[in-house]
mmCIF file of C-alpha atoms in Angstrom:
data_model
loop_
_atom_site.group_PDB
_atom_site.id
_atom_site.type_symbol
_atom_site.label_atom_id
_atom_site.label_comp_id
_atom_site.label_asym_id
_atom_site.label_seq_id
_atom_site.Cartn_x
_atom_site.Cartn_y
_atom_site.Cartn_z
ATOM 1 C CA MET A 1 -88.296 17.946 106.323
ATOM 2 C CA SER A 2 -90.236 17.973 109.601
ATOM 3 C CA THR A 3 -89.044 16.036 112.642
ATOM 4 C CA PRO A 4 -91.045 12.788 112.905
ATOM 5 C CA ASP A 5 -93.013 11.836 115.999
ATOM 6 C CA LEU A 6 -91.344 8.758 117.514
ATOM 7 C CA THR A 7 -94.045 8.034 120.098
ATOM 8 C CA PRO A 8 -94.583 4.253 120.421
ATOM 9 C CA ALA A 9 -97.917 2.887 119.201
ATOM 10 C CA LEU A 10 -97.198 -0.806 119.851
ATOM 11 C CA ASP A 11 -95.091 -0.397 123.017
ATOM 12 C CA GLY A 12 -91.967 -1.045 120.970
ATOM 13 C CA ASP A 13 -88.784 0.747 119.942
ATOM 14 C CA VAL A 14 -89.387 3.424 117.316
ATOM 15 C CA LEU A 15 -86.892 4.818 114.838
ATOM 16 C CA ALA A 16 -86.828 6.859 111.669
ATOM 17 C CA PHE A 17 -85.156 5.395 108.588
ATOM 18 C CA THR A 18 -84.211 7.602 105.650
ATOM 19 C CA ASP A 19 -83.092 6.516 102.212
ATOM 20 C CA GLY A 20 -82.673 9.259 99.635
ATOM 21 C CA SER A 21 -85.392 11.850 100.206
ATOM 22 C CA SER A 22 -87.906 9.488 101.832
ATOM 23 C CA THR A 23 -88.299 8.606 105.508
ATOM 24 C CA LEU A 24 -90.361 5.859 107.080
ATOM 25 C CA ILE A 25 -91.037 5.259 110.759
ATOM 26 C CA ALA A 26 -90.509 1.697 111.963
ATOM 27 C CA GLU A 27 -91.582 0.332 115.328
ATOM 28 C CA HIS A 28 -90.013 -2.929 116.484
ATOM 29 C CA ALA A 29 -91.822 -4.910 119.177
ATOM 30 C CA GLY A 30 -91.759 -8.451 120.532
ATOM 31 C CA SER A 31 -89.119 -11.110 120.067
ATOM 32 C CA GLY A 32 -88.635 -14.600 118.742
ATOM 33 C CA SER A 33 -87.459 -16.443 115.672
ATOM 34 C CA ASP A 34 -90.473 -15.509 113.535
ATOM 35 C CA ALA A 35 -90.596 -11.976 112.122
ATOM 36 C CA PHE A 36 -93.666 -10.089 110.925
ATOM 37 C CA LEU A 37 -93.849 -6.884 108.880
ATOM 38 C CA LEU A 38 -97.087 -4.877 109.093
ATOM 39 C CA VAL A 39 -97.875 -2.457 106.252
ATOM 40 C CA HIS A 40 -100.898 -0.164 106.645
ATOM 41 C CA GLY A 41 -103.418 1.013 104.097
ATOM 42 C CA LEU A 42 -104.114 4.365 102.479
ATOM 43 C CA GLY A 43 -104.397 7.240 104.927
ATOM 44 C CA MET A 44 -103.548 5.020 107.892
ATOM 45 C CA GLY A 45 -100.436 4.349 109.975
ATOM 46 C CA ARG A 46 -98.860 1.689 112.160
ATOM 47 C CA SER A 47 -101.175 2.501 115.099
ATOM 48 C CA VAL A 48 -104.049 0.599 113.450
ATOM 49 C CA PHE A 49 -102.101 -2.630 113.993
ATOM 50 C CA ALA A 50 -101.812 -2.339 117.788
ATOM 51 C CA ASP A 51 -104.305 -5.153 118.417
ATOM 52 C CA LEU A 52 -102.890 -7.445 115.738
ATOM 53 C CA ALA A 53 -99.300 -6.927 116.913
ATOM 54 C CA ARG A 54 -100.206 -8.147 120.404
ATOM 55 C CA ARG A 55 -101.640 -11.338 118.940
ATOM 56 C CA LEU A 56 -98.609 -12.299 116.830
ATOM 57 C CA ASP A 57 -95.986 -14.567 118.356
ATOM 58 C CA GLY A 58 -92.620 -13.211 117.276
ATOM 59 C CA ARG A 59 -90.792 -10.049 116.320
ATOM 60 C CA VAL A 60 -93.095 -7.427 114.834
ATOM 61 C CA VAL A 61 -92.025 -4.513 112.650
ATOM 62 C CA ALA A 62 -94.805 -2.010 111.898
ATOM 63 C CA VAL A 63 -94.148 0.932 109.620
ATOM 64 C CA ASP A 64 -95.519 4.374 108.855
ATOM 65 C CA LEU A 65 -94.917 4.813 105.144
ATOM 66 C CA PRO A 66 -93.596 8.214 103.966
ATOM 67 C CA GLY A 67 -96.320 10.840 104.305
ATOM 68 C CA PHE A 68 -98.515 8.661 106.531
ATOM 69 C CA GLY A 69 -98.818 8.312 110.286
ATOM 70 C CA ALA A 70 -95.828 10.023 111.905
ATOM 71 C CA ALA A 71 -93.578 9.820 108.840
ATOM 72 C CA PRO A 72 -92.700 13.147 107.197
ATOM 73 C CA GLU A 73 -94.059 14.003 103.787
ATOM 74 C CA PRO A 74 -91.736 13.018 100.919
ATOM 75 C CA ARG A 75 -91.035 15.385 98.038
ATOM 76 C CA ARG A 76 -93.558 13.425 96.009
ATOM 77 C CA PRO A 77 -95.743 10.409 96.877
ATOM 78 C CA LEU A 78 -93.907 7.130 96.449
ATOM 79 C CA THR A 79 -95.060 4.468 94.035
ATOM 80 C CA MET A 80 -95.877 1.001 95.365
ATOM 81 C CA PRO A 81 -92.468 -0.337 94.173
ATOM 82 C CA GLY A 82 -90.827 2.693 95.791
ATOM 83 C CA HIS A 83 -92.436 1.895 99.142
ATOM 84 C CA ALA A 84 -91.298 -1.718 98.828
ATOM 85 C CA ASP A 85 -87.700 -0.745 98.087
ATOM 86 C CA LEU A 86 -87.592 1.628 101.064
ATOM 87 C CA ILE A 87 -88.943 -1.047 103.411
ATOM 88 C CA ALA A 88 -86.457 -3.602 102.112
ATOM 89 C CA ALA A 89 -83.583 -1.201 102.734
ATOM 90 C CA HIS A 90 -84.768 -0.769 106.324
ATOM 91 C CA LEU A 91 -85.100 -4.511 106.907
ATOM 92 C CA VAL A 92 -81.530 -5.027 105.715
ATOM 93 C CA ALA A 93 -80.174 -2.144 107.789
ATOM 94 C CA ALA A 94 -81.994 -3.365 110.917
ATOM 95 C CA GLY A 95 -80.895 -6.976 110.474
ATOM 96 C CA VAL A 96 -84.457 -8.306 110.346
ATOM 97 C CA PRO A 97 -84.684 -11.943 109.133
ATOM 98 C CA PRO A 98 -87.078 -12.895 106.309
ATOM 99 C CA VAL A 99 -90.557 -11.743 107.282
ATOM 100 C CA THR A 100 -94.164 -12.709 106.934
ATOM 101 C CA VAL A 101 -95.379 -9.458 105.439
ATOM 102 C CA ILE A 102 -98.975 -8.536 106.259
ATOM 103 C CA GLY A 103 -100.324 -5.765 104.057
ATOM 104 C CA HIS A 104 -103.758 -4.226 104.530
ATOM 105 C CA SER A 105 -105.590 -2.499 101.659
ATOM 106 C CA MET A 106 -102.995 -0.314 99.885
ATOM 107 C CA GLY A 107 -100.411 -2.070 102.056
ATOM 108 C CA SER A 108 -101.247 -5.293 100.227
ATOM 109 C CA GLN A 109 -99.940 -3.706 97.021
ATOM 110 C CA VAL A 110 -96.712 -2.781 98.795
ATOM 111 C CA ALA A 111 -96.460 -6.269 100.288
ATOM 112 C CA ALA A 112 -96.847 -7.887 96.866
ATOM 113 C CA GLU A 113 -94.140 -5.652 95.402
ATOM 114 C CA LEU A 114 -91.829 -6.433 98.327
ATOM 115 C CA ALA A 115 -92.248 -10.184 97.791
ATOM 116 C CA VAL A 116 -91.448 -9.884 94.071
ATOM 117 C CA ARG A 117 -88.708 -7.253 94.166
ATOM 118 C CA HIS A 118 -86.957 -8.518 97.321
ATOM 119 C CA PRO A 119 -87.755 -12.237 97.624
ATOM 120 C CA ASP A 120 -84.844 -12.814 100.003
ATOM 121 C CA ARG A 121 -86.582 -10.569 102.581
ATOM 122 C CA VAL A 122 -89.955 -12.380 102.523
ATOM 123 C CA ARG A 123 -90.932 -15.791 103.943
ATOM 124 C CA ALA A 124 -94.698 -15.548 103.391
ATOM 125 C CA VAL A 125 -97.330 -12.960 102.455
ATOM 126 C CA VAL A 126 -100.744 -12.038 103.832
ATOM 127 C CA LEU A 127 -102.810 -9.769 101.576
ATOM 128 C CA ALA A 128 -105.688 -8.418 103.670
ATOM 129 C CA ALA A 129 -108.452 -6.609 101.781
ATOM 130 C CA PRO A 130 -106.266 -6.322 98.644
ATOM 131 C CA THR A 131 -106.750 -3.336 96.363
ATOM 132 C CA VAL A 132 -107.422 -2.259 93.649
ATOM 133 C CA ASP A 133 -109.582 -4.387 91.322
ATOM 134 C CA ALA A 134 -109.472 -3.575 87.634
ATOM 135 C CA GLY A 135 -113.071 -2.317 87.563
ATOM 136 C CA ALA A 136 -112.463 0.369 90.188
ATOM 137 C CA ARG A 137 -109.087 1.960 89.444
ATOM 138 C CA ARG A 138 -110.493 5.477 89.620
ATOM 139 C CA VAL A 139 -110.263 7.895 92.541
ATOM 140 C CA ALA A 140 -114.021 8.615 92.654
ATOM 141 C CA ARG A 141 -114.976 4.924 92.518
ATOM 142 C CA GLN A 142 -112.642 4.041 95.377
ATOM 143 C CA ALA A 143 -113.870 6.975 97.480
ATOM 144 C CA LEU A 144 -117.479 5.809 97.071
ATOM 145 C CA ARG A 145 -116.594 2.282 98.149
ATOM 146 C CA PHE A 146 -114.730 3.545 101.213
ATOM 147 C CA LEU A 147 -117.744 5.661 102.193
ATOM 148 C CA ARG A 148 -120.009 2.618 101.953
ATOM 149 C CA ASP A 149 -117.652 0.670 104.184
ATOM 150 C CA THR A 150 -117.281 3.518 106.697
ATOM 151 C CA ALA A 151 -121.045 3.741 107.166
ATOM 152 C CA SER A 152 -121.162 0.179 108.525
ATOM 153 C CA ILE A 153 -118.267 0.084 110.993
ATOM 154 C CA ASP A 154 -117.529 0.950 114.600
ATOM 155 C CA PRO A 155 -117.433 4.755 115.209
ATOM 156 C CA ARG A 156 -114.138 4.280 117.046
ATOM 157 C CA VAL A 157 -112.590 2.901 113.879
ATOM 158 C CA VAL A 158 -114.028 5.813 111.897
ATOM 159 C CA ALA A 159 -112.542 8.299 114.378
ATOM 160 C CA ARG A 160 -109.128 6.677 114.107
ATOM 161 C CA GLY A 161 -109.347 6.688 110.329
ATOM 162 C CA VAL A 162 -110.299 10.370 110.199
ATOM 163 C CA ARG A 163 -107.397 11.217 112.498
ATOM 164 C CA GLU A 164 -104.926 9.319 110.327
ATOM 165 C CA TYR A 165 -106.294 10.829 107.107
ATOM 166 C CA LEU A 166 -105.818 14.301 108.556
ATOM 167 C CA ARG A 167 -102.236 13.393 109.459
ATOM 168 C CA ALA A 168 -101.707 12.185 105.883
ATOM 169 C CA GLY A 169 -101.745 15.829 104.875
ATOM 170 C CA PRO A 170 -102.884 17.836 101.874
ATOM 171 C CA HIS A 171 -101.462 15.425 99.319
ATOM 172 C CA ILE A 172 -103.967 12.614 99.960
ATOM 173 C CA ILE A 173 -105.459 12.814 96.444
ATOM 174 C CA ARG A 174 -101.995 12.347 94.941
ATOM 175 C CA LYS A 175 -101.495 9.351 97.231
ATOM 176 C CA ILE A 176 -104.821 7.862 96.183
ATOM 177 C CA ARG A 177 -103.810 8.338 92.563
ATOM 178 C CA ALA A 178 -100.520 6.488 93.184
ATOM 179 C CA THR A 179 -102.568 3.623 94.611
ATOM 180 C CA VAL A 180 -105.169 3.326 91.857
ATOM 181 C CA THR A 181 -102.665 3.647 89.002
ATOM 182 C CA HIS A 182 -100.649 0.688 90.299
ATOM 183 C CA ASP A 183 -101.537 -2.557 88.498
ATOM 184 C CA PRO A 184 -101.215 -5.430 90.994
ATOM 185 C CA ASP A 185 -102.456 -7.927 88.401
ATOM 186 C CA GLU A 186 -98.972 -7.873 86.887
ATOM 187 C CA VAL A 187 -97.369 -8.599 90.256
ATOM 188 C CA TYR A 188 -99.464 -11.416 91.730
ATOM 189 C CA PRO A 189 -98.380 -14.225 89.351
ATOM 190 C CA ARG A 190 -94.743 -13.473 90.255
ATOM 191 C CA ILE A 191 -95.129 -13.995 94.016
ATOM 192 C CA ALA A 192 -93.239 -17.217 94.718
ATOM 193 C CA VAL A 193 -93.849 -17.628 98.459
ATOM 194 C CA PRO A 194 -96.983 -18.964 100.203
ATOM 195 C CA THR A 195 -99.639 -16.253 100.246
ATOM 196 C CA LEU A 196 -102.892 -15.899 102.188
ATOM 197 C CA VAL A 197 -105.540 -13.600 100.721
ATOM 198 C CA LEU A 198 -107.973 -12.374 103.390
ATOM 199 C CA ARG A 199 -111.317 -10.681 102.828
ATOM 200 C CA GLY A 200 -113.899 -9.362 105.266
ATOM 201 C CA ALA A 201 -117.205 -10.970 104.323
ATOM 202 C CA ARG A 202 -118.925 -7.546 104.292
ATOM 203 C CA ASP A 203 -116.184 -5.617 102.487
ATOM 204 C CA PRO A 204 -117.607 -3.398 99.690
ATOM 205 C CA VAL A 205 -114.137 -2.198 98.687
ATOM 206 C CA CYS A 206 -112.804 -5.656 97.763
ATOM 207 C CA PRO A 207 -115.497 -7.695 95.970
ATOM 208 C CA PRO A 208 -115.408 -11.488 96.524
ATOM 209 C CA VAL A 209 -114.828 -12.243 92.837
ATOM 210 C CA TRP A 210 -111.786 -9.944 92.858
ATOM 211 C CA THR A 211 -110.198 -11.367 96.007
ATOM 212 C CA ARG A 212 -110.656 -14.945 94.817
ATOM 213 C CA THR A 213 -109.101 -13.951 91.498
ATOM 214 C CA VAL A 214 -106.112 -12.535 93.394
ATOM 215 C CA ALA A 215 -105.631 -15.824 95.272
ATOM 216 C CA ASP A 216 -105.972 -17.840 92.065
ATOM 217 C CA ALA A 217 -103.380 -15.678 90.299
ATOM 218 C CA ILE A 218 -100.704 -16.393 92.928
ATOM 219 C CA PRO A 219 -98.985 -19.762 92.374
ATOM 220 C CA ARG A 220 -99.106 -20.634 96.095
ATOM 221 C CA GLY A 221 -102.145 -18.525 96.943
ATOM 222 C CA GLU A 222 -104.879 -19.394 99.438
ATOM 223 C CA PHE A 223 -108.173 -17.576 100.036
ATOM 224 C CA ALA A 224 -110.016 -17.054 103.320
ATOM 225 C CA GLU A 225 -112.954 -14.906 104.379
ATOM 226 C CA ILE A 226 -113.428 -13.337 107.824
ATOM 227 C CA PRO A 227 -117.115 -13.312 108.860
ATOM 228 C CA GLY A 228 -118.640 -10.100 110.155
ATOM 229 C CA CYS A 229 -115.878 -7.774 108.941
ATOM 230 C CA GLY A 230 -115.801 -5.052 106.328
ATOM 231 C CA HIS A 231 -112.750 -3.485 104.787
ATOM 232 C CA GLU A 232 -111.194 -2.809 108.202
ATOM 233 C CA THR A 233 -110.630 -6.592 108.604
ATOM 234 C CA MET A 234 -107.840 -6.537 111.223
ATOM 235 C CA ILE A 235 -108.403 -3.104 112.735
ATOM 236 C CA ARG A 236 -111.682 -3.347 114.670
ATOM 237 C CA ASP A 237 -111.054 -6.828 116.089
ATOM 238 C CA ALA A 238 -107.845 -8.546 115.015
ATOM 239 C CA GLY A 239 -108.642 -11.843 116.752
ATOM 240 C CA PRO A 240 -110.282 -13.764 113.862
ATOM 241 C CA ALA A 241 -107.686 -12.583 111.338
ATOM 242 C CA ALA A 242 -104.801 -13.406 113.695
ATOM 243 C CA ASP A 243 -106.214 -16.907 114.217
ATOM 244 C CA ARG A 244 -106.462 -17.461 110.469
ATOM 245 C CA ILE A 245 -102.921 -16.162 109.930
ATOM 246 C CA ARG A 246 -101.555 -18.524 112.586
ATOM 247 C CA GLU A 247 -103.386 -21.443 110.941
ATOM 248 C CA PHE A 248 -101.917 -20.480 107.573
ATOM 249 C CA LEU A 249 -98.346 -20.244 108.894
ATOM 250 C CA ALA A 250 -98.654 -23.531 110.808
ATOM 251 C CA GLY A 251 -99.148 -25.293 107.493
ATOM 252 C CA LEU A 252 -95.928 -24.007 105.920
#
């Protein structure tokens, strides 16, 4: 297993956490009684949350999942439940109190699994640009949607995404397959904590009917749309999403 890069992305303390044959990178920044967990999407890493992390008032834990960002490649890509179990083990080991878990894209699937499999570790959930709707659980269909989204966003975001995808290594197709074969529909009705479902108003990856269906399926679900954003939602400009998250948490 290669040595992970522990360079800070959020100006926090970075450490590697290994459980079994899988290693994640966790960066801890900020302080306070509220704790936030940031889980990135497919082909990304914790660096995409730098802007959002600065806008959250509390302790922030951002992770690079195994095989993404600076985390070394696992023997085989983890399933969404596997990612959730690894994160939960880290939260326990690090003494992190129950978190508001914010998952973007594929990270929303991990966040949902974490809330269901480890409810004692989760206070609230934010599912940003949740994937994958039942009509698009195929690798080619998802790739086409991502290309449509990429064509409409800031070149700086594209450059960051390309860099992270290259770091994700030669197993990216296997990782995409692990994402699209996961069925989040079975998980959403079992989320017991308050949940905010966020969608960028111009997101071609997460259709509005799908995201509203996700919110409706969660017993304490709430839907909100961020104007002017595509699938990147919180990456290009985290301000509107951070404001909506704060409003959501203030009502708990």
